[in-house]
Short mmCIF file of C-alpha atoms in Angstrom, two decimals:
data_model
loop_
_atom_site.label_atom_id
_atom_site.label_comp_id
_atom_site.label_asym_id
_atom_site.label_seq_id
_atom_site.Cartn_x
_atom_site.Cartn_y
_atom_site.Cartn_z
CA MET A 80 116.08 35.58 132.33
CA ARG A 81 119.84 35.24 132.89
CA GLN A 82 122.01 35.91 129.83
CA GLU A 83 124.46 33.04 129.37
CA ASP A 84 128.05 33.59 128.29
CA PRO A 85 128.24 32.17 124.72
CA VAL A 86 131.88 31.16 125.26
CA ALA A 87 131.17 29.41 128.55
CA THR A 88 128.31 27.40 126.99
CA ALA A 89 130.11 26.57 123.74
CA VAL A 90 131.76 23.21 123.23
CA PRO A 91 135.59 23.29 122.89
CA ALA A 92 135.42 22.24 119.23
CA HIS A 93 133.27 25.27 118.45
CA ILE A 94 135.62 27.65 120.25
CA ALA A 95 138.62 26.23 118.38
CA ALA A 96 136.78 26.40 115.07
CA MET A 97 135.72 30.01 115.63
CA ARG A 98 139.27 30.99 116.55
CA ARG A 99 140.40 29.31 113.33
CA ALA A 100 137.72 31.28 111.42
CA ILE A 101 139.03 34.54 112.89
CA GLY A 102 142.51 33.65 111.69
CA LEU A 103 141.18 32.82 108.24
CA ALA A 104 139.33 36.14 108.07
CA ALA A 105 142.61 38.02 108.58
CA ARG A 106 143.89 36.61 105.28
CA GLY A 107 141.48 38.94 103.50
CA LEU A 108 142.97 42.12 104.97
CA GLY A 109 143.83 44.52 102.18
CA SER A 110 141.73 42.84 99.48
CA THR A 111 138.08 42.93 100.59
CA SER A 112 137.49 46.66 101.05
CA PRO A 113 134.86 48.08 101.27
CA ASN A 114 133.50 44.74 102.48
CA PRO A 115 134.30 43.14 105.85
CA VAL A 116 136.84 40.39 106.36
CA VAL A 117 135.05 37.14 107.20
CA GLY A 118 136.16 33.59 107.96
CA CYS A 119 134.12 30.39 108.14
CA VAL A 120 134.74 26.83 109.32
CA VAL A 121 132.28 23.99 108.69
CA LEU A 122 132.13 20.99 111.01
CA ASP A 123 130.34 17.78 110.08
CA ALA A 124 127.76 16.17 112.33
CA ALA A 125 130.56 14.48 114.30
CA GLY A 126 132.35 17.77 114.95
CA ARG A 127 135.18 17.26 112.45
CA THR A 128 136.39 20.09 110.25
CA VAL A 129 135.28 19.45 106.66
CA GLY A 130 135.44 22.91 105.10
CA GLU A 131 137.17 26.27 105.53
CA GLY A 132 136.99 29.55 103.71
CA TRP A 133 137.41 33.29 103.91
CA HIS A 134 136.24 36.29 101.94
CA GLN A 135 139.15 36.74 99.54
CA ARG A 136 138.19 39.81 97.52
CA ALA A 137 135.40 42.32 97.14
CA GLY A 138 132.82 41.02 94.68
CA GLY A 139 133.98 37.42 95.08
CA PRO A 140 132.31 34.55 96.95
CA HIS A 141 131.81 35.08 100.67
CA ALA A 142 133.54 32.99 103.31
CA GLU A 143 130.56 30.69 103.81
CA ILE A 144 130.44 29.82 100.11
CA HIS A 145 134.10 28.82 100.01
CA ALA A 146 133.71 26.71 103.16
CA LEU A 147 130.51 25.01 101.99
CA ARG A 148 132.05 24.18 98.62
CA ALA A 149 134.99 22.57 100.40
CA ALA A 150 132.68 20.63 102.71
CA GLY A 151 130.26 19.36 100.06
CA GLU A 152 127.73 16.85 101.35
CA ALA A 153 129.64 16.56 104.64
CA ALA A 154 128.10 19.88 105.68
CA ARG A 155 124.63 18.33 105.94
CA GLY A 156 123.64 18.07 109.60
CA GLY A 157 126.79 19.88 110.66
CA THR A 158 127.69 23.28 112.09
CA ALA A 159 128.99 26.40 110.35
CA LEU A 160 131.02 28.80 112.46
CA VAL A 161 131.42 32.23 110.91
CA THR A 162 132.95 35.44 112.23
CA LEU A 163 130.09 37.66 111.03
CA GLU A 164 126.35 36.98 110.90
CA PRO A 165 125.61 35.49 107.46
CA CYS A 166 124.29 38.10 105.05
CA ASP A 167 120.66 38.06 103.98
CA HIS A 168 120.73 40.16 100.83
CA THR A 169 121.64 39.84 97.18
CA GLY A 170 124.40 42.14 96.00
CA ARG A 171 127.25 41.09 93.76
CA THR A 172 126.77 37.66 95.34
CA GLY A 173 123.72 35.85 96.69
CA PRO A 174 122.64 35.66 100.34
CA CYS A 175 124.81 33.38 102.48
CA SER A 176 121.81 32.56 104.68
CA GLN A 177 120.16 30.82 101.73
CA ALA A 178 123.35 28.96 100.83
CA LEU A 179 123.59 27.60 104.37
CA ILE A 180 119.96 26.49 104.27
CA GLU A 181 120.47 24.71 100.94
CA ALA A 182 123.62 23.01 102.28
CA GLY A 183 121.53 21.42 105.04
CA VAL A 184 123.56 22.56 108.04
CA ALA A 185 121.83 22.03 111.37
CA ARG A 186 123.47 24.90 113.27
CA VAL A 187 125.15 28.23 112.57
CA VAL A 188 127.28 29.95 115.20
CA TYR A 189 128.46 33.48 114.41
CA ALA A 190 130.64 35.87 116.40
CA VAL A 191 129.39 39.37 115.54
CA ALA A 192 125.89 40.42 114.52
CA ASP A 193 125.84 42.29 111.21
CA PRO A 194 125.16 46.00 111.94
CA ASN A 195 124.67 46.82 108.26
CA PRO A 196 120.91 47.27 107.73
CA ASP A 197 121.32 46.37 104.06
CA ALA A 198 122.67 42.90 104.85
CA SER A 199 121.50 41.97 108.35
CA GLY A 200 118.73 39.49 109.14
CA GLY A 201 120.54 36.32 108.21
CA ALA A 202 120.13 34.77 111.65
CA ALA A 203 116.37 35.30 111.58
CA THR A 204 116.14 33.71 108.14
CA LEU A 205 118.12 30.70 109.34
CA ARG A 206 115.91 30.26 112.40
CA ALA A 207 112.78 30.51 110.25
CA ALA A 208 114.17 27.62 108.20
CA GLY A 209 114.60 25.50 111.34
CA ILE A 210 118.34 26.03 111.73
CA ASP A 211 119.72 26.72 115.21
CA ALA A 212 121.47 30.12 114.89
CA GLU A 213 123.43 31.61 117.79
CA GLY A 214 125.62 34.71 118.00
CA GLY A 215 128.29 36.11 120.31
CA LEU A 216 130.96 33.39 120.34
CA LEU A 217 134.39 35.12 120.61
CA ALA A 218 132.66 38.36 119.62
CA ALA A 219 135.38 40.68 120.95
CA GLU A 220 138.15 38.85 119.07
CA ALA A 221 136.18 38.80 115.84
CA ALA A 222 135.20 42.47 116.18
CA ARG A 223 138.85 43.43 116.61
CA GLY A 224 139.67 41.60 113.40
CA ASN A 225 136.90 43.55 111.63
CA GLU A 226 137.68 46.89 113.28
CA VAL A 227 138.05 48.73 109.98
CA TRP A 228 134.67 47.76 108.61
CA LEU A 229 132.81 48.21 111.89
CA THR A 230 134.35 51.66 112.47
CA THR A 231 133.56 52.93 109.00
CA LEU A 232 129.96 51.78 109.33
CA ALA A 233 129.57 53.60 112.64
CA ARG A 234 131.51 56.80 111.86
CA ARG A 235 131.19 57.14 108.08
CA ARG A 236 134.90 57.86 107.74
CA PRO A 237 138.00 55.72 107.23
CA PHE A 238 139.63 53.83 110.10
CA VAL A 239 142.97 55.54 110.81
CA VAL A 240 146.12 53.77 111.99
CA TRP A 241 148.96 56.11 112.97
CA LYS A 242 152.30 54.41 112.43
CA TYR A 243 155.53 55.91 113.63
CA ALA A 244 159.11 54.73 114.16
CA SER A 245 161.32 56.32 116.77
CA SER A 246 164.29 55.95 119.05
CA LEU A 247 163.67 54.77 122.59
CA ASP A 248 163.61 58.42 123.68
CA GLY A 249 160.87 59.26 121.17
CA ARG A 250 162.90 60.91 118.39
CA ILE A 251 162.07 60.27 114.73
CA ALA A 252 165.27 61.87 113.44
CA ALA A 253 168.60 63.10 114.73
CA ALA A 254 169.35 66.75 115.41
CA ASP A 255 170.73 67.19 111.88
CA GLY A 256 167.54 65.75 110.36
CA THR A 257 168.92 62.35 109.38
CA SER A 258 166.49 59.52 109.97
CA ARG A 259 167.51 56.54 107.80
CA TRP A 260 167.47 54.18 109.46
CA ILE A 261 166.35 54.38 113.10
CA THR A 262 164.54 51.06 113.08
CA SER A 263 165.65 47.72 111.65
CA ALA A 264 165.08 46.08 108.29
CA GLU A 265 162.65 43.71 110.00
CA SER A 266 160.51 46.63 111.23
CA ARG A 267 160.56 48.26 107.83
CA ALA A 268 159.37 45.03 106.24
CA ASP A 269 156.56 44.89 108.77
CA VAL A 270 155.49 48.41 107.76
CA HIS A 271 155.07 47.20 104.18
CA ARG A 272 152.60 44.64 105.53
CA LEU A 273 150.65 47.48 107.15
CA ARG A 274 150.66 49.37 103.86
CA ALA A 275 149.37 46.31 102.01
CA GLU A 276 146.47 46.03 104.47
CA ALA A 277 145.44 49.68 104.05
CA ASP A 278 143.35 51.32 101.34
CA ALA A 279 145.44 54.50 101.54
CA VAL A 280 148.79 55.61 102.94
CA VAL A 281 148.91 59.26 104.02
CA ALA A 282 151.98 61.45 104.47
CA GLY A 283 152.59 65.17 104.67
CA SER A 284 154.66 67.53 102.55
CA GLY A 285 157.29 67.79 105.30
CA THR A 286 157.91 64.06 105.10
CA LEU A 287 158.20 64.32 101.32
CA ARG A 288 160.82 67.05 101.58
CA ALA A 289 162.79 65.23 104.27
CA ASP A 290 162.67 61.63 103.03
CA ASP A 291 161.21 61.51 99.48
CA PRO A 292 159.22 58.39 100.49
CA HIS A 293 157.75 55.97 97.97
CA LEU A 294 154.72 54.97 100.12
CA ALA A 295 153.93 51.85 98.05
CA ALA A 296 153.91 48.34 99.53
CA ARG A 297 157.00 46.41 98.49
CA GLY A 298 158.36 42.91 99.02
CA LEU A 299 154.94 41.21 99.08
CA ASP A 300 153.26 39.11 96.39
CA GLY A 301 149.78 39.78 95.05
CA VAL A 302 149.35 43.10 96.82
CA THR A 303 146.66 45.59 95.92
CA GLN A 304 148.61 48.82 96.14
CA PRO A 305 147.14 51.44 98.49
CA LEU A 306 146.30 54.91 97.28
CA ARG A 307 149.22 57.21 98.12
CA VAL A 308 147.95 60.47 99.63
CA VAL A 309 150.11 63.53 100.15
CA VAL A 310 148.73 66.29 102.37
CA ASP A 311 150.42 69.23 100.67
CA THR A 312 148.60 72.48 101.47
CA ALA A 313 150.69 74.66 99.15
CA ALA A 314 151.30 71.99 96.44
CA THR A 315 155.05 71.96 97.00
CA VAL A 316 155.60 68.43 95.69
CA LYS A 317 158.01 68.51 92.77
CA PRO A 318 157.92 66.49 89.55
CA GLY A 319 160.27 63.54 89.97
CA ALA A 320 159.22 62.80 93.56
CA ARG A 321 159.15 59.05 94.13
CA VAL A 322 155.52 59.23 95.26
CA LEU A 323 154.57 60.31 91.73
CA ASP A 324 155.86 57.19 89.97
CA ALA A 325 153.65 54.55 88.39
CA ALA A 326 153.85 52.01 91.23
CA ALA A 327 150.49 53.10 92.65
CA ARG A 328 147.88 55.83 92.30
CA THR A 329 148.63 59.12 94.05
CA LEU A 330 146.32 61.83 95.33
CA ILE A 331 147.62 65.26 96.34
CA ALA A 332 145.43 67.13 98.85
CA VAL A 333 145.89 70.89 98.57
CA ALA A 334 144.21 74.02 99.90
CA GLN A 335 141.30 75.37 97.88
CA ASP A 336 143.23 78.45 96.77
CA THR A 337 146.43 76.65 95.71
CA ALA A 338 147.75 76.57 92.14
CA THR A 339 148.35 73.04 90.88
CA ALA A 340 149.16 73.46 87.19
CA HIS A 341 152.61 71.90 87.70
CA LEU A 342 150.90 68.67 88.79
CA ASP A 343 148.76 68.28 85.66
CA GLY A 344 149.25 64.80 84.30
CA LEU A 345 151.33 63.74 87.29
CA ALA A 346 148.74 63.11 89.99
CA GLU A 347 145.12 63.65 90.86
CA THR A 348 144.50 66.57 93.20
CA VAL A 349 141.71 67.31 95.66
CA ARG A 350 141.04 70.79 97.02
CA LEU A 351 140.11 71.03 100.69
CA PRO A 352 139.43 73.81 103.19
CA ARG A 353 142.26 74.94 105.40
CA ALA A 354 142.21 74.01 109.08
CA ALA A 355 140.19 76.41 111.19
CA ALA A 356 143.08 76.68 113.66
CA GLY A 357 146.75 76.20 112.91
CA PRO A 358 148.47 75.30 109.63
CA GLY A 359 147.45 72.65 107.15
CA LEU A 360 144.17 71.27 105.88
CA ASP A 361 140.95 70.40 107.67
CA ILE A 362 141.38 66.75 108.69
CA PRO A 363 137.66 65.79 108.79
CA SER A 364 137.29 67.15 105.25
CA LEU A 365 140.29 65.09 104.13
CA LEU A 366 138.80 61.93 105.62
CA THR A 367 135.43 62.63 104.02
CA ALA A 368 137.10 63.09 100.63
CA LEU A 369 138.91 59.77 101.04
CA TYR A 370 135.76 57.99 102.21
CA ASP A 371 133.91 59.29 99.14
CA ARG A 372 136.67 57.72 97.01
CA GLY A 373 136.07 54.31 98.59
CA VAL A 374 138.89 54.47 101.13
CA ARG A 375 137.93 52.63 104.31
CA SER A 376 141.34 52.27 106.01
CA VAL A 377 144.18 54.77 106.27
CA LEU A 378 147.77 54.21 107.34
CA LEU A 379 149.03 57.58 108.55
CA GLU A 380 152.78 57.81 107.97
CA GLY A 381 153.07 61.59 108.12
CA GLY A 382 155.52 63.43 110.31
CA PRO A 383 154.86 64.93 113.74
CA THR A 384 152.87 67.94 112.47
CA LEU A 385 150.38 65.89 110.48
CA ALA A 386 150.13 63.29 113.23
CA GLY A 387 149.38 66.05 115.73
CA ALA A 388 146.62 67.39 113.49
CA PHE A 389 145.00 63.94 113.29
CA VAL A 390 145.20 63.47 117.06
CA ALA A 391 143.77 66.96 117.67
CA ALA A 392 140.88 66.11 115.33
CA GLY A 393 140.13 62.90 117.25
CA ALA A 394 140.85 60.96 114.08
CA VAL A 395 143.34 58.33 115.27
CA ASP A 396 141.75 54.93 115.90
CA LYS A 397 144.88 52.86 116.43
CA VAL A 398 148.55 53.51 117.10
CA VAL A 399 151.40 51.26 115.97
CA GLY A 400 154.79 52.39 117.24
CA TYR A 401 158.14 50.85 116.34
CA LEU A 402 160.71 51.63 119.04
CA ALA A 403 164.39 51.09 118.28
CA PRO A 404 166.90 50.48 121.09
CA VAL A 405 168.84 53.65 120.32
CA LEU A 406 169.03 57.08 121.97
CA LEU A 407 169.31 60.34 120.03
CA GLY A 408 168.82 62.95 122.74
CA ALA A 409 167.75 65.66 120.30
CA GLY A 410 165.77 65.98 117.09
CA PRO A 411 162.05 66.07 116.29
CA ALA A 412 159.64 64.12 118.48
CA ALA A 413 157.16 61.65 117.02
CA LEU A 414 154.19 63.89 117.80
CA ALA A 415 153.95 67.67 117.51
CA ASP A 416 151.18 69.97 118.75
CA ALA A 417 148.06 67.85 119.19
CA GLY A 418 145.99 70.40 121.09
CA ILE A 419 147.10 68.92 124.41
CA THR A 420 148.29 71.57 126.87
CA THR A 421 147.97 69.84 130.24
CA ILE A 422 148.26 66.30 131.56
CA THR A 423 144.52 66.01 132.10
CA GLN A 424 144.02 66.36 128.33
CA ALA A 425 146.40 63.51 127.51
CA LEU A 426 145.09 60.94 125.07
CA ARG A 427 145.22 57.76 127.13
CA LEU A 428 145.87 54.53 125.25
CA ASP A 429 145.19 50.87 125.95
CA VAL A 430 148.15 48.72 124.89
CA THR A 431 146.92 45.50 123.31
CA GLU A 432 150.15 44.00 122.01
CA THR A 433 153.91 44.26 122.37
CA VAL A 434 156.04 42.23 119.95
CA ARG A 435 159.75 42.00 119.23
CA ILE A 436 160.45 42.78 115.58
CA GLY A 437 164.14 42.06 115.06
CA PRO A 438 165.92 44.24 117.64
CA ASP A 439 162.94 46.62 117.88
CA LEU A 440 159.73 46.63 119.86
CA ARG A 441 156.37 47.06 118.14
CA ILE A 442 153.62 48.45 120.37
CA THR A 443 149.97 48.41 119.33
CA ALA A 444 147.52 50.58 121.26
CA TYR A 445 144.05 52.05 120.97
CA PRO A 446 142.56 55.24 122.43
CA HIS A 447 141.05 54.36 125.80
CA ALA A 448 137.38 53.47 125.47
CA GLU A 449 136.32 56.57 127.40
CA GLU A 450 138.22 58.71 124.87
CA ASN A 451 136.24 57.40 121.87
#
């Protein structure tokens, strides 16, 4: 039997509503972890939008509940379009499949099937109740919006975004070490958005010594501050460092044999094995420690050495580069040794977006599918 394209067979109103649901889902970035981001749009029997909602915070009502509440009786006989298959289990909230049945909708169209065995099965429950349930509409777009949650389910480690800012010739600082500011104020503001969407922001001890970064998200209202993580093998961070203030929680990752008495009362520490090859800590162990603490998304802001270690470990899922229209000619490059010695070992990337941010260019890319 020929498999039909769910987009080709969908009515335009459903495609528009699903695209709207994907946009709504993105509003939950940074506040739903460890849950997925989900959006929902409810159309009445005539195809008019009567309810919208998104999952706003972990433990709160799911997207479908918000949308059904907004729709009220107008949902009866209508269609619910949701970015993720409605859940079929009772956790901190009840099953969305049952809420849709009780609302009397005639059809449910979802983008991505739920791969979580603890929550999947909603579509089957809906069909058993006589509701037409269909999946796959704009699945790729919706999956991209839920890339953090889907990756952590599959790999049991946080999703890692490596962010860097450089000159057009790839330098993150001048020859004398000065680096403030290569990129514009607009780009720096955009980085705070990335921080606000992440569960943790990670930097290395070299970055702390060079820049004394704060690593908290600033200039945004209602932000859940990410965990600030310093990869500091020898515990060189000094009292008074900006990363140790009260703006957000801080975790210092050190080697197992490192003394940390000077950090008592200043920050939590975690002891990790050293890397098997080269300096620093074992990156998979670091990611496991963060995952065990509930971290599902990481914004890597470390310098070239730490970035190289993450790339060498195959632990970079997304790259966001801010390129400023300046040339420096000398100074450190954005990426240090990443275990790549010849062109055939290069980590190939697929560019998915290029955007002007003030005078700068923001490039978003993912490791080529064959590299994953």
